[in-house]
Coordinates of C-alpha atoms in Angstrom, one line a residue:
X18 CA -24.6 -71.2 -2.4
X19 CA -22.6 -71.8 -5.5
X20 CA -25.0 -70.9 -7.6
X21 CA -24.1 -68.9 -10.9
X22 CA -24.6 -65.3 -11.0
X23 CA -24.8 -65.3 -14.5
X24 CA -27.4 -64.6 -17.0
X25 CA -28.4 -67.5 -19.5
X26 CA -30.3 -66.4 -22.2
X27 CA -30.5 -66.7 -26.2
X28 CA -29.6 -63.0 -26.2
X29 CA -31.3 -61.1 -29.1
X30 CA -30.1 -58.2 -30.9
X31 CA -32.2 -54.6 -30.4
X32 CA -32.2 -51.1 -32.5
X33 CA -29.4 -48.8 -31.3
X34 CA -30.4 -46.9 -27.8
X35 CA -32.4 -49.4 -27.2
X36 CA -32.5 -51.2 -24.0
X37 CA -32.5 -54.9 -24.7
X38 CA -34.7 -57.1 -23.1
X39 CA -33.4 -59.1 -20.1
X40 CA -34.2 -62.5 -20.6
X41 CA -32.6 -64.5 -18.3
X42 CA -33.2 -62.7 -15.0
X43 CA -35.9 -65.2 -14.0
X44 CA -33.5 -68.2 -13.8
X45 CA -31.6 -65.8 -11.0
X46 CA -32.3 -64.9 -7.2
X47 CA -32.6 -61.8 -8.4
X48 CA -34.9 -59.1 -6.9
X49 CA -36.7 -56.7 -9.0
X50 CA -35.5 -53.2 -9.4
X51 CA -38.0 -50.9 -8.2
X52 CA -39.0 -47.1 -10.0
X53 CA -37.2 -45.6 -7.3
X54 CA -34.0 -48.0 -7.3
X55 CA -33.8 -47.4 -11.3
X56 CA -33.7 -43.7 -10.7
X57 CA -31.2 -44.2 -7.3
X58 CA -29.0 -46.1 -10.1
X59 CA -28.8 -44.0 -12.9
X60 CA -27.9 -41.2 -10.8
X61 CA -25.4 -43.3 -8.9
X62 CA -24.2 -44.3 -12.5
X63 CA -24.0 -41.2 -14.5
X64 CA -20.4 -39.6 -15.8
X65 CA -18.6 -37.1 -13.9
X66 CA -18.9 -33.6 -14.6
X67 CA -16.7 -32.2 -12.0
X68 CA -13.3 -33.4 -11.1
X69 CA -12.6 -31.0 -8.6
X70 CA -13.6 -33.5 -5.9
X71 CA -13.8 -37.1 -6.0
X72 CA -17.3 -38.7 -6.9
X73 CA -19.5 -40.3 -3.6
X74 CA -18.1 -44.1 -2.6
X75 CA -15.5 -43.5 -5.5
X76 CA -12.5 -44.9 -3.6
X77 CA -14.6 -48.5 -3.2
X78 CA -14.2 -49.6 -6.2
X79 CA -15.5 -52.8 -5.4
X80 CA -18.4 -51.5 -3.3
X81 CA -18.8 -52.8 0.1
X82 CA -17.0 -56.0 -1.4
X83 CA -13.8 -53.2 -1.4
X84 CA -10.7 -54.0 0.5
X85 CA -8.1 -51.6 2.1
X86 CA -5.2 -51.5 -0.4
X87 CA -2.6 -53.4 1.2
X88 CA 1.0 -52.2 0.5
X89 CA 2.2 -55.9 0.2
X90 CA 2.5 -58.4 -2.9
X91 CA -1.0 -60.2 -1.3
X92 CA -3.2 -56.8 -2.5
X93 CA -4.8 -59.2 -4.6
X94 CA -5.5 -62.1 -2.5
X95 CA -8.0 -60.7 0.0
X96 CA -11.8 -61.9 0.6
X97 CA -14.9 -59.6 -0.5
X98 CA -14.5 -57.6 2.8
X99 CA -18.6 -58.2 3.4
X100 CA -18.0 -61.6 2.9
X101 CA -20.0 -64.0 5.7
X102 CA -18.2 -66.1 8.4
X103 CA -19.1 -69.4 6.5
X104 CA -17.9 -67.5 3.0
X105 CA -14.6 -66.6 4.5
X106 CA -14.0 -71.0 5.2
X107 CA -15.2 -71.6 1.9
X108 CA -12.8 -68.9 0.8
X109 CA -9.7 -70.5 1.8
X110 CA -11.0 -73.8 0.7
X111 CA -11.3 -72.7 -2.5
X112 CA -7.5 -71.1 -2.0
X113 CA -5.9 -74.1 -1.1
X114 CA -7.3 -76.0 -4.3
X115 CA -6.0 -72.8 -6.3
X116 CA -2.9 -73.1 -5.0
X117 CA -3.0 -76.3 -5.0
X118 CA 0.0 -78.8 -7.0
X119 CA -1.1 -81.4 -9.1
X120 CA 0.4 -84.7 -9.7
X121 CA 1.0 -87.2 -12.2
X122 CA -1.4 -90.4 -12.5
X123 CA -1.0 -92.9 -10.8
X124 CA -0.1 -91.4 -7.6
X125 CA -0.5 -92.2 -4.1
X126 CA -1.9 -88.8 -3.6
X127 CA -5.2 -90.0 -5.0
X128 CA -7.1 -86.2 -4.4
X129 CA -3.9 -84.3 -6.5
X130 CA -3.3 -86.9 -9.5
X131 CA -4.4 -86.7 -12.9
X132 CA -2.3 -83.9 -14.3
X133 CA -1.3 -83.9 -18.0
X134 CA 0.1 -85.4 -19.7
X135 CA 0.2 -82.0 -22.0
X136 CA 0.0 -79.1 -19.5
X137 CA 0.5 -75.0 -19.2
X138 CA 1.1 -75.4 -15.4
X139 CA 0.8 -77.8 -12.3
X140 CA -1.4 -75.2 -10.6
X141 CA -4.1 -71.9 -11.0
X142 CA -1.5 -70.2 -8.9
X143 CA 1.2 -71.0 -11.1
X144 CA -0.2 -69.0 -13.8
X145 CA -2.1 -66.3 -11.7
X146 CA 0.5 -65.2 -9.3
X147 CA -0.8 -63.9 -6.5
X148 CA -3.7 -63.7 -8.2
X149 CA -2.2 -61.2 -10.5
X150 CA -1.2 -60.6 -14.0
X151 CA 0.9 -62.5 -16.1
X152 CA 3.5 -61.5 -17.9
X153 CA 6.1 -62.9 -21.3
X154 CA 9.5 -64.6 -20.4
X155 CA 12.2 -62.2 -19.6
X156 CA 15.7 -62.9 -21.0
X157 CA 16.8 -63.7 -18.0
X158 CA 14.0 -66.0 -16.8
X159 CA 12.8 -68.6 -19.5
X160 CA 9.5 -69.4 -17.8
X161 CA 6.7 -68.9 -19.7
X162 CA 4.1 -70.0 -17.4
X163 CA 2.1 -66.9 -16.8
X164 CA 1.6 -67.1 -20.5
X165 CA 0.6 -69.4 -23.6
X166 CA -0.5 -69.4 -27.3
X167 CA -3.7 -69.9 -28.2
X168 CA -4.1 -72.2 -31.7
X169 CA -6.8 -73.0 -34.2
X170 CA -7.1 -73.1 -38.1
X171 CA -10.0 -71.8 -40.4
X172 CA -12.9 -74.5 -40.1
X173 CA -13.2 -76.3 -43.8
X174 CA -16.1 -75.3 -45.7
X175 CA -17.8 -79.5 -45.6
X176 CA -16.8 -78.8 -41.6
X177 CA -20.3 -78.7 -39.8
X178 CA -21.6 -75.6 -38.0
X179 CA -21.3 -75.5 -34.0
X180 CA -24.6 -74.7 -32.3
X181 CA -22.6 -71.3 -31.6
X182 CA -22.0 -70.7 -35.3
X183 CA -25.9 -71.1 -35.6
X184 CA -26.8 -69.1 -33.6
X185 CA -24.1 -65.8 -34.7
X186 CA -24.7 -66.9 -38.3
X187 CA -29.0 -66.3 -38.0
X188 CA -27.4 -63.0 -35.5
X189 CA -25.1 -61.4 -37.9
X190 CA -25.2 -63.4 -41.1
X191 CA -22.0 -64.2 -41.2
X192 CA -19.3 -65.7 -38.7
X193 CA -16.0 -66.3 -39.2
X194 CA -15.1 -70.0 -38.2
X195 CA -12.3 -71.5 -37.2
X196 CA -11.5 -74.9 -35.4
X197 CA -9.1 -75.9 -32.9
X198 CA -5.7 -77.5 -34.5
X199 CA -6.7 -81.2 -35.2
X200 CA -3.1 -82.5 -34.0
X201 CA -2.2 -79.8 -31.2
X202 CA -5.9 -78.4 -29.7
X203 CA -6.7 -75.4 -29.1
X204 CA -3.2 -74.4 -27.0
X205 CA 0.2 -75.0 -27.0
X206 CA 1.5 -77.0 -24.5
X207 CA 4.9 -76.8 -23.6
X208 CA 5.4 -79.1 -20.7
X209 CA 4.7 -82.8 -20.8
X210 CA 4.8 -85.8 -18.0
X211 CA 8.2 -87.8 -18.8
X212 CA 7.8 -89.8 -21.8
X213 CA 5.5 -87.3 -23.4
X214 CA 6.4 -84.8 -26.2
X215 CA 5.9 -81.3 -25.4
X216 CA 3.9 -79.7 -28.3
X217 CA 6.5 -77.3 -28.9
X218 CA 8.1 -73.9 -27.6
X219 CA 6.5 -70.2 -27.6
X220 CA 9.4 -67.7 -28.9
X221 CA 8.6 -63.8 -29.2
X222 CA 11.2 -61.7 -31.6
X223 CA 10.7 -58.4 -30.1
X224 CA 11.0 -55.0 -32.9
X225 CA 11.7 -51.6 -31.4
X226 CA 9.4 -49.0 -32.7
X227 CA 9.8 -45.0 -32.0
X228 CA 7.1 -42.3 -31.3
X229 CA 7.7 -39.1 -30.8
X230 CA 5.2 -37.0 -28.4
X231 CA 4.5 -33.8 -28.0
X232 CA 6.7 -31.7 -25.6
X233 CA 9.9 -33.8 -27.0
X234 CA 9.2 -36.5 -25.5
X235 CA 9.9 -40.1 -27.4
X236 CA 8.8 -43.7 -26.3
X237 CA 10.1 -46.8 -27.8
X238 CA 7.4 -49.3 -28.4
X239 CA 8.3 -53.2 -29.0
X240 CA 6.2 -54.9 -31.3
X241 CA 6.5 -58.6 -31.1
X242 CA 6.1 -61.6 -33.6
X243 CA 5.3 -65.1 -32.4
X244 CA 6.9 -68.4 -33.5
X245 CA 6.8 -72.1 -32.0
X246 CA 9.8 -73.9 -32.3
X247 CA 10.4 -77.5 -31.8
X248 CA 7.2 -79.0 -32.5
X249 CA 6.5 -82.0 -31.1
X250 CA 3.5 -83.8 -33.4
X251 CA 4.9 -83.1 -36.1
X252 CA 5.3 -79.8 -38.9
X253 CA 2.5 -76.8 -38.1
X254 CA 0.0 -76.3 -40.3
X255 CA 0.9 -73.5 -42.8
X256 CA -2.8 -72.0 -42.2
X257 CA -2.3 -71.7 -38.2
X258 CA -3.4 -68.8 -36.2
X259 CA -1.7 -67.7 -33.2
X260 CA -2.9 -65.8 -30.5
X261 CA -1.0 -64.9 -27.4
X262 CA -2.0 -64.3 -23.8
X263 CA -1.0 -63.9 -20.3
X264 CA -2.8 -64.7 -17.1
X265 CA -5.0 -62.0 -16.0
X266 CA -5.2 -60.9 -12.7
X267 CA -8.2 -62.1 -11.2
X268 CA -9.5 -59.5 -8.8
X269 CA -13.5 -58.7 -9.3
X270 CA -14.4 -61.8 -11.2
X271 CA -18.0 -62.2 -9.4
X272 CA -18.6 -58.6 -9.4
X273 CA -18.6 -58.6 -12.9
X274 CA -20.7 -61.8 -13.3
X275 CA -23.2 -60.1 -11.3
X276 CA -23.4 -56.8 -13.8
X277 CA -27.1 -57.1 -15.5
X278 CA -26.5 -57.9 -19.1
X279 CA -29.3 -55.6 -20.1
X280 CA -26.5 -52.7 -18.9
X281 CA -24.0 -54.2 -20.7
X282 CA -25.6 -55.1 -24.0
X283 CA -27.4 -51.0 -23.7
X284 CA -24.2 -50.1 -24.9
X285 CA -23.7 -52.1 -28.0
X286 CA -23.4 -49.9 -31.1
X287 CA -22.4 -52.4 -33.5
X288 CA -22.6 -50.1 -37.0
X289 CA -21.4 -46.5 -34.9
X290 CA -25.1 -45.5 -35.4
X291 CA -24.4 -42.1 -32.9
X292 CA -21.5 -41.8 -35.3
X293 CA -18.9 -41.5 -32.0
X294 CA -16.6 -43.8 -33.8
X295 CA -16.8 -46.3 -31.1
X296 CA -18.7 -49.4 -32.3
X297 CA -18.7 -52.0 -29.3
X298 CA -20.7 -55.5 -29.1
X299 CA -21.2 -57.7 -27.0
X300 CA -19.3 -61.3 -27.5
X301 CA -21.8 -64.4 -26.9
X302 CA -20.8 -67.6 -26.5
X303 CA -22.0 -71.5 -26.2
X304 CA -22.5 -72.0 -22.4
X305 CA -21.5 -76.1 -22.0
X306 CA -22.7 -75.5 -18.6
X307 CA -26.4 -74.5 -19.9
X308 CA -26.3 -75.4 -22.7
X309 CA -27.1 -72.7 -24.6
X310 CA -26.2 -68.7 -26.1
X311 CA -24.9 -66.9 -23.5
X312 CA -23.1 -63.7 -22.7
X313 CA -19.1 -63.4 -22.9
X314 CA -17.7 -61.6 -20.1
X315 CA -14.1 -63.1 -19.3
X316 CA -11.1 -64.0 -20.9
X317 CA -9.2 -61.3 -23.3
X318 CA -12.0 -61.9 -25.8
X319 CA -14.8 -62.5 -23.4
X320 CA -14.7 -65.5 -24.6
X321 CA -16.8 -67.2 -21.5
X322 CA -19.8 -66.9 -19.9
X323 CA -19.4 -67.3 -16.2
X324 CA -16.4 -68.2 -13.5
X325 CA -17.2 -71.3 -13.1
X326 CA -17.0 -72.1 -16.4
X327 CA -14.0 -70.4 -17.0
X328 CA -12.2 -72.3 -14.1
X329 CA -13.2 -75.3 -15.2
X330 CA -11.9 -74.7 -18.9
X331 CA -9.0 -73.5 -17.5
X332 CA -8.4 -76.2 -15.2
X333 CA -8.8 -79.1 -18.9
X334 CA -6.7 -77.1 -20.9
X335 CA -3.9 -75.1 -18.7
X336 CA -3.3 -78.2 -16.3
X337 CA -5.3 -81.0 -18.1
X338 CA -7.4 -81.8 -15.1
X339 CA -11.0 -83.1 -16.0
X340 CA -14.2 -81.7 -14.6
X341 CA -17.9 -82.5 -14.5
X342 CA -18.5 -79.5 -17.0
X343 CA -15.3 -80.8 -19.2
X344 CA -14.7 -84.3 -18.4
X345 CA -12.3 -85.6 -21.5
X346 CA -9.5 -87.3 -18.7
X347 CA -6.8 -86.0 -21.0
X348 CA -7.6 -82.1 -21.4
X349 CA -6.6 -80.3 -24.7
X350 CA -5.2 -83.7 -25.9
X351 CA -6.6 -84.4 -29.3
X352 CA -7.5 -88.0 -31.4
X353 CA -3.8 -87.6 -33.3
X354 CA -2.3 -87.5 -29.6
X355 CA -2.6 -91.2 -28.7
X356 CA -0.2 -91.4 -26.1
X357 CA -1.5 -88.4 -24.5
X358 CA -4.9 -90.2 -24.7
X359 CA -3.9 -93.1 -23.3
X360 CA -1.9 -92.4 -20.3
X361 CA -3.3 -93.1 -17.1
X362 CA -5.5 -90.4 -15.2
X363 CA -6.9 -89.6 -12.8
X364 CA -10.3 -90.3 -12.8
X365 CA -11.9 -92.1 -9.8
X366 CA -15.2 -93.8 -8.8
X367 CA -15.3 -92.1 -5.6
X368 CA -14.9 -88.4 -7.0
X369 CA -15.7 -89.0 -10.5
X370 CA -13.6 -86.7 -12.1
X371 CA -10.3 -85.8 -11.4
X372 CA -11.7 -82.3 -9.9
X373 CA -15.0 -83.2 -8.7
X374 CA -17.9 -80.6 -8.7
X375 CA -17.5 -79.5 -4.8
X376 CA -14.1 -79.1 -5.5
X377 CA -15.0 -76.9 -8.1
X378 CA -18.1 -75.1 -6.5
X379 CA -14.9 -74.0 -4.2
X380 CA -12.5 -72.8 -6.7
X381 CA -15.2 -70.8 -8.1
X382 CA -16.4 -69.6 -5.3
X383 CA -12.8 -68.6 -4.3
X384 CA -12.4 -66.6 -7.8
X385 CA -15.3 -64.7 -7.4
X386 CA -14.5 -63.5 -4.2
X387 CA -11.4 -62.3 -4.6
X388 CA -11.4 -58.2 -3.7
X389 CA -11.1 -55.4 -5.8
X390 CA -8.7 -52.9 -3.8
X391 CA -9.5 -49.4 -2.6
X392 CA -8.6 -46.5 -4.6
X393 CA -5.4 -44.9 -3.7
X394 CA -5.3 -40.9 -3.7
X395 CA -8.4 -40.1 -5.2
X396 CA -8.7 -37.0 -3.9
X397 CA -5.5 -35.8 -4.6
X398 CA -5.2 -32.5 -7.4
X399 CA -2.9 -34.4 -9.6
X400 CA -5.0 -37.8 -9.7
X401 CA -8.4 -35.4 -10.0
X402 CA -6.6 -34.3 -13.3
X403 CA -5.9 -37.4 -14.8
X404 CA -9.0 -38.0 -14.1
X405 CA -10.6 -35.2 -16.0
X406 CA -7.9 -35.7 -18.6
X407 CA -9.3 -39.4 -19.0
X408 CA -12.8 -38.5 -19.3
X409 CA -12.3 -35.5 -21.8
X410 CA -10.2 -37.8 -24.3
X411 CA -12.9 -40.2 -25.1
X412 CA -11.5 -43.2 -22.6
X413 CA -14.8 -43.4 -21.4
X414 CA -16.2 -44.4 -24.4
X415 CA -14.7 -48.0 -23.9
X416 CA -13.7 -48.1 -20.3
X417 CA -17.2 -47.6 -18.7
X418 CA -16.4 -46.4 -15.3
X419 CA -19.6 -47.7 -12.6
X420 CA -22.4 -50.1 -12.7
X421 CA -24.5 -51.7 -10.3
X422 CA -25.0 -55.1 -9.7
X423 CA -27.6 -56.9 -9.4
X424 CA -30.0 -57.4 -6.4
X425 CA -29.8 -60.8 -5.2
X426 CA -31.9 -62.6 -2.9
X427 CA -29.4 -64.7 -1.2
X428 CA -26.2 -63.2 0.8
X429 CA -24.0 -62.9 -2.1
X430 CA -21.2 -60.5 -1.0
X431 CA -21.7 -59.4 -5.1
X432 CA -25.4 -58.1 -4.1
X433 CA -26.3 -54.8 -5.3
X434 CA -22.9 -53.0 -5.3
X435 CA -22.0 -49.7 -6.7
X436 CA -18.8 -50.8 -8.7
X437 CA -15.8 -49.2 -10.8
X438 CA -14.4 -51.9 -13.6
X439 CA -13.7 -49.4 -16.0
X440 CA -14.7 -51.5 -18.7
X441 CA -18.3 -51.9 -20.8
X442 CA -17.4 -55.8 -21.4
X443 CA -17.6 -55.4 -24.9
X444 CA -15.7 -56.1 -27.6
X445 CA -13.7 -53.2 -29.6
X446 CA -11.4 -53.1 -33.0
X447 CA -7.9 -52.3 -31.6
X448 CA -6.7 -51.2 -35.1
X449 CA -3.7 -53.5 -37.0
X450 CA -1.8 -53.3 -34.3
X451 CA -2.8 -55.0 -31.6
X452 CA -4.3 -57.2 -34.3
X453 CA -3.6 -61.2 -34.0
X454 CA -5.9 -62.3 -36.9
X455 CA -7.0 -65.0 -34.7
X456 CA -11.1 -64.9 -35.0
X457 CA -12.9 -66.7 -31.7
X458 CA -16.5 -66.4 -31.5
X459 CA -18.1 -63.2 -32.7
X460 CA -15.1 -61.2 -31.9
X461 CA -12.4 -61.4 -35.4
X462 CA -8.7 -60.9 -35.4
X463 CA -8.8 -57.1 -34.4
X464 CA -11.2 -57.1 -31.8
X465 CA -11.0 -57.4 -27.8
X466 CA -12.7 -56.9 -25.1
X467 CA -12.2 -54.0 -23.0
X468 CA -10.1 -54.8 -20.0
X469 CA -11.4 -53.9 -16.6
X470 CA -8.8 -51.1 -15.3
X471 CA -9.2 -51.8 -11.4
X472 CA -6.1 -52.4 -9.7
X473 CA -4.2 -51.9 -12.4
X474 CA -2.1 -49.4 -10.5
X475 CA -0.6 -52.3 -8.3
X476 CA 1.0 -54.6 -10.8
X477 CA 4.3 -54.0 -10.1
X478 CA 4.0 -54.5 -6.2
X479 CA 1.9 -57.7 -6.6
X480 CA 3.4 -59.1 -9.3
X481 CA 6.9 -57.2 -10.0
X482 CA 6.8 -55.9 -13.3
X483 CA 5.3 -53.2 -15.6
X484 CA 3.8 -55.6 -18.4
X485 CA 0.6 -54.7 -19.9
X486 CA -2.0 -55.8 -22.6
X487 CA -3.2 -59.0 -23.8
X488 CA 0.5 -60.4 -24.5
X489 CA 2.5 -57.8 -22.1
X490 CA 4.3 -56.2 -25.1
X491 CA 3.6 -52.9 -22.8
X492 CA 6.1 -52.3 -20.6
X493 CA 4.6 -49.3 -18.7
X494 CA 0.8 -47.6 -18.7
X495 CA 1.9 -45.1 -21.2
X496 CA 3.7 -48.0 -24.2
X497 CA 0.0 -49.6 -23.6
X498 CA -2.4 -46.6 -24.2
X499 CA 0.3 -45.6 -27.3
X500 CA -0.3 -49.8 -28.6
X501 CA -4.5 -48.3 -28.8
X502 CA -6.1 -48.1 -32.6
X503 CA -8.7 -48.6 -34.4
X504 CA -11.9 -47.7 -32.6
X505 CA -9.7 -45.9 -29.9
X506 CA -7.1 -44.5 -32.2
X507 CA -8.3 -41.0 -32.2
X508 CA -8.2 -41.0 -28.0
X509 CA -4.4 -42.3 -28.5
X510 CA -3.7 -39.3 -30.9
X511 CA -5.0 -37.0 -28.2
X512 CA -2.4 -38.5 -25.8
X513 CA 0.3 -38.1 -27.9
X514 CA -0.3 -34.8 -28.8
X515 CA -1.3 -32.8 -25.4
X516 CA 0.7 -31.3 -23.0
X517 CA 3.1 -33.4 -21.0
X518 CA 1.7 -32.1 -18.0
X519 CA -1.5 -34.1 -19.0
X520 CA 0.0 -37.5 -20.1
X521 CA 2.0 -37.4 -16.5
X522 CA -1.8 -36.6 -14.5
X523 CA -3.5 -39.4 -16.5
X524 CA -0.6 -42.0 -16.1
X525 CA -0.9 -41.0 -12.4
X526 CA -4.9 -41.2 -12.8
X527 CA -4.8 -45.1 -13.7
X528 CA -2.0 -45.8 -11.0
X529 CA -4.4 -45.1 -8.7
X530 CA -7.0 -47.2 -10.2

């Protein structure tokens, strides 16, 4: 029931245009597409041409897994609406373990203990609230829980290749290799049990940059630098790379597990063979739940394979809870950390770890089942502009607007659904800008993933605020298309320079994503 809906495969590389071969679908429940299915799906699939009228089922973005928009700060929170009657327990299972507060060890609460000692947050919800999107601390509120550093120095050249630096080094012939900090991990972690040191403090120096826009129009953009202060183990390395990120929100997860990787990796144009300017490829990753190459999909720099693995990295590092696919009792904690390493946990004989594998079948199960929101509007003349605006700047290039999914032989709500992510998964340079010289995987210091764009129109009624972009440095839709370089850089310039009238329609497009 649990089972992953991902594809585990050593992924090869194919010539441009090229459909690459899908490897892994054998390990799946996955049925066959038939001739007729193929030809159902690339007509389902293919671009708009008129945007007089919205497109057939366009308004479910998530396909019959598509909620009705609630007007509410819970839009986010809702079960796949086709979800079964035993899916819909499960669901709130897995809820009440996402929601759930952990404890210190040793605690009477024996099912709850075991966090820390170094943690990001007590809870999933903590971070993702209301399954939303993070955002940076606001001068008026310090917390910084919806949002950390990631940390890690260039590897050393007698520093032995990963099996994942292997396998992108006989890929690419060449990989750019970097380690996790030897005394502080691969995070920062700036809360700590009593008696333990935080690692240190995240602080953001914001700069105020103008741009001026066609029509008159000016928007201030704030570009922000990243320090820690008050490090706890000691003075930082003078070689480490910082990379920021808040929570995303977490709406479509399975969905986009369920995407065939052949669709995705059809895309890849890795050296802009069309000559389009737009040179995307696909991350890959070492799965430590199959042990082998696999496809990135999630995280800012797709830098994991599947939801279940993401939830349980999250759960070691964010929280420090241990897991049957990371089990070190003492999460992010590192051999320099002895303190950290040696504090009691919360590791038990009768559940093994301190989250066992049930417990996180259910969390996973709960994060891939959370529902994508109906459109808003989409028939209405201004949004059908924006829409057309979006399409005929190049947006599209990146922000891939349908798949299908897979069809699965079980009663996966994810089961061959026409979906709108707005996103081709793949990984993009952003230009200097958005830049944060951080390599991880294949993807270096200017490249991300594209972002899915569904329900991005309800941020600030689930989550209260207008933050955008992999470190929220966006404080509306407009500051975080104007933030675009790079590969995307010439779509920005369009932007700036067309008719206000336009800018408004295609702000007013994505609001009702």
């Amino acid at each position: 029931m649990y089972r992953s809906l991902c594809l585990f495969a050593v992924l090869v590389s194919s010539s441009a245009g090229a459909a690459p071969p899908d490897l892994a679908d054998h390990h799946l429940n996955v049925l066959p597409r038939t001739q007729a299915e193929t030809a159902r799906i690339d007509a389902a699939t293919a671009r708009a041409t008129d945007f007089t009228t919205p497109e057939a089922f366009e308004a479910n973005q998530g396909g019959a897994a598509t909620v009705r928009a609630r007007s509410d700060a819970d839009a986010f929170s809702q079960s796949s609406a086709n979800i079964s009657f035993e899916g819909e327990l499960n669901f709130k299972l897995g809820n009440g373990l996402f929601r759930k507060l952990w404890v210190s060890s040793p605690s009477s609460t024996l099912a709850s203990d075991g966090l820390g000692p170094l943690f990001n947050a007590r809870s999933c919800q903590r971070c993702h609230l209301k399954d939303g999107r993070g955002h940076p601390p606001e001068a008026s509120d310090d917390s910084r829980v919806s949002m950390f550093l990631r940390l890690s120095v260039p590897a050393a050249p007698q520093d032995e290749m990963t099996e994942i630096e292997r396998y992108l080094a006989a890929l690419d012939g060449q990989v750019d290799r970097t380690r996790p900090d030897p005394m502080l991990g691969g995070q920062l972690q700036d809360l700590a049990l009593p008696g333990h040191a935080p690692e240190g403090q995240m602080h953001i120096d914001y700069e105020e940059i103008a741009v001026d826009l066609s029509g008159g129009d000016t928007v201030s953009l704030r570009r922000p630098t990243y320090r820690v202060a008050g490090p706890g183990y000691g003075a930082l390395r003078h070689d480490l790379q910082l990379s920021p990120r808040v929570a995303p929100p977490m709406i479509g997860l399975g969905l986009i597990e369920a995407i065939p990787a052949s669709d995705i990796l059809r895309a890849e144009d890795p050296d802009d063979t069309d000559g389009d300017g737009i040179s995307g490829r696909a991350q890959i990753v070492w799965s430590t739940e199959f042990d082998q190459p696999m496809l990135g999909r999630f995280g800012w720099k797709a830098g994991m394979p599947t939801v279940r693995e993401q939830s349980a990295a999250a759960f070691s590092g964010d929280i420090g809870i241990s897991t049957p696919l990371f089990p070190a009792a003492a999460g992010d904690c590192t051999q320099g950390q002895s303190a950290c390493l040696d504090a009691p946990h919360g590791d038990g004989d009768a559940r093994g770890t301190e989250i066992d594998s049930e417990g996180l079948d259910l969390v996973t199960f709960y994060s891939r089942n959370l529902a994508v929101p109906a459109r808003r509007n989409p028939d209405d003349p201004q949004v059908l502009r924006g829409k057309q605006v979006f399409y005929e700047t190049g947006c599209t290039a990146c922000h891939t607007p349908k798949f299908v999914t897979h069809r699965l032989d079980d009663d996966s709500p994810q089961s061959f659904q026409l979906i709108w992510p707005y996103s081709d998964l793949l990984l993009h340079d952003m230009g200097d800008g958005l830049a944060d010289d951080r390599p991880e995987g294949r993807a270096n210091g200017r490249e991300w993933r594209t972002p899915p764009l569904w329900g991005i129109g309800l941020t600030r009624q689930v989550n209260g605020h207008d933050y955008y972009l992999h470190d929220g440095r966006a404080r509306s839709l407009l500051e975080a298309i104007l933030w675009h370089g790079g590969e995307a850089e010439p779509a920005k310039a369009r932007v700036v320079q067309m008719p206000p009238a336009d800018r408004a329609a295609l702000i007013e497009f994505l609001e009702s994503l």
